[in-house]
Amino acid sequence: MEIFIKYLGIVQGTAEALRFPTPIATQARQMFMMAASAGYGSEDDAAVVKAGVSGTGPKTETKDSKK
């Protein structure tokens, strides 16, 4: 996950320097960052789906997760 954030950042930086819009790459990077902030940073890119299903933001402990 973290490597996708890194490389999409490079893509965005290069595109910005060339004044070239990259709306899909920008959205993809945001999704990878969402998944990483939810605790999936060390997993592969499929974790974006896990993060999307479980909601956004960092993982928190709930009374149901303690069972």
Short mmCIF file of C-alpha atoms in Angstrom, two decimals:
data_model
loop_
_atom_site.label_atom_id
_atom_site.label_comp_id
_atom_site.label_asym_id
_atom_site.label_seq_id
_atom_site.Cartn_x
_atom_site.Cartn_y
_atom_site.Cartn_z
CA MET A 1 0.00 0.00 0.00
CA GLU A 2 2.70 2.47 1.01
CA ILE A 3 4.57 1.98 -2.28
CA PHE A 4 1.47 2.98 -4.26
CA ILE A 5 1.19 6.17 -2.22
CA LYS A 6 4.87 6.91 -2.89
CA TYR A 7 4.72 6.35 -6.64
CA LEU A 8 1.41 8.11 -7.14
CA GLY A 9 2.95 11.06 -5.30
CA ILE A 10 5.78 11.07 -7.81
CA VAL A 11 3.27 10.91 -10.67
CA GLN A 12 1.29 13.80 -9.20
CA GLY A 13 4.42 15.89 -8.64
CA THR A 14 5.59 15.38 -12.21
CA ALA A 15 2.14 16.06 -13.62
CA GLU A 16 1.83 19.23 -11.54
CA ALA A 17 5.22 20.46 -12.80
CA LEU A 18 3.95 19.94 -16.36
CA ARG A 19 0.56 21.49 -15.49
CA PHE A 20 -1.12 18.26 -16.55
CA PRO A 21 -4.30 17.18 -14.72
CA THR A 22 -4.42 13.68 -13.23
CA PRO A 23 -7.84 13.42 -11.56
CA ILE A 24 -7.95 9.60 -11.49
CA ALA A 25 -4.42 9.26 -10.11
CA THR A 26 -5.26 11.90 -7.50
CA GLN A 27 -8.36 10.00 -6.41
CA ALA A 28 -6.50 6.68 -6.38
CA ARG A 29 -3.79 8.15 -4.13
CA GLN A 30 -6.46 9.43 -1.75
CA MET A 31 -7.99 5.95 -1.59
CA PHE A 32 -4.60 4.37 -0.85
CA MET A 33 -3.95 6.95 1.86
CA MET A 34 -7.38 6.25 3.36
CA ALA A 35 -6.58 2.54 3.50
CA ALA A 36 -3.13 3.18 4.99
CA SER A 37 -4.59 5.44 7.67
CA ALA A 38 -7.08 2.68 8.50
CA GLY A 39 -4.16 0.36 9.30
CA TYR A 40 -3.74 -1.43 5.97
CA GLY A 41 -0.44 0.25 4.99
CA SER A 42 1.60 -2.97 4.94
CA GLU A 43 -0.95 -4.90 2.87
CA ASP A 44 -1.29 -5.07 -0.91
CA ASP A 45 -3.55 -2.88 -3.04
CA ALA A 46 -6.60 -5.10 -2.43
CA ALA A 47 -6.75 -3.58 1.05
CA VAL A 48 -8.36 -0.51 -0.53
CA VAL A 49 -11.51 -2.63 -0.82
CA LYS A 50 -11.25 -3.74 2.81
CA ALA A 51 -10.90 -0.12 3.93
CA GLY A 52 -13.84 0.94 1.77
CA VAL A 53 -16.06 -1.79 3.18
CA SER A 54 -15.08 -1.14 6.79
CA GLY A 55 -15.29 2.66 6.53
CA THR A 56 -12.65 5.35 6.58
CA GLY A 57 -10.21 6.53 9.16
CA PRO A 58 -7.96 4.79 11.63
CA LYS A 59 -9.00 1.48 13.11
CA THR A 60 -10.68 1.86 16.46
CA GLU A 61 -11.68 -0.70 19.00
CA THR A 62 -15.41 -1.16 19.57
CA LYS A 63 -17.27 -3.27 22.05
CA ASP A 64 -18.04 -5.74 19.23
CA SER A 65 -14.36 -6.07 18.25
CA LYS A 66 -13.42 -7.03 21.83
CA LYS A 67 -15.41 -10.28 21.67
#
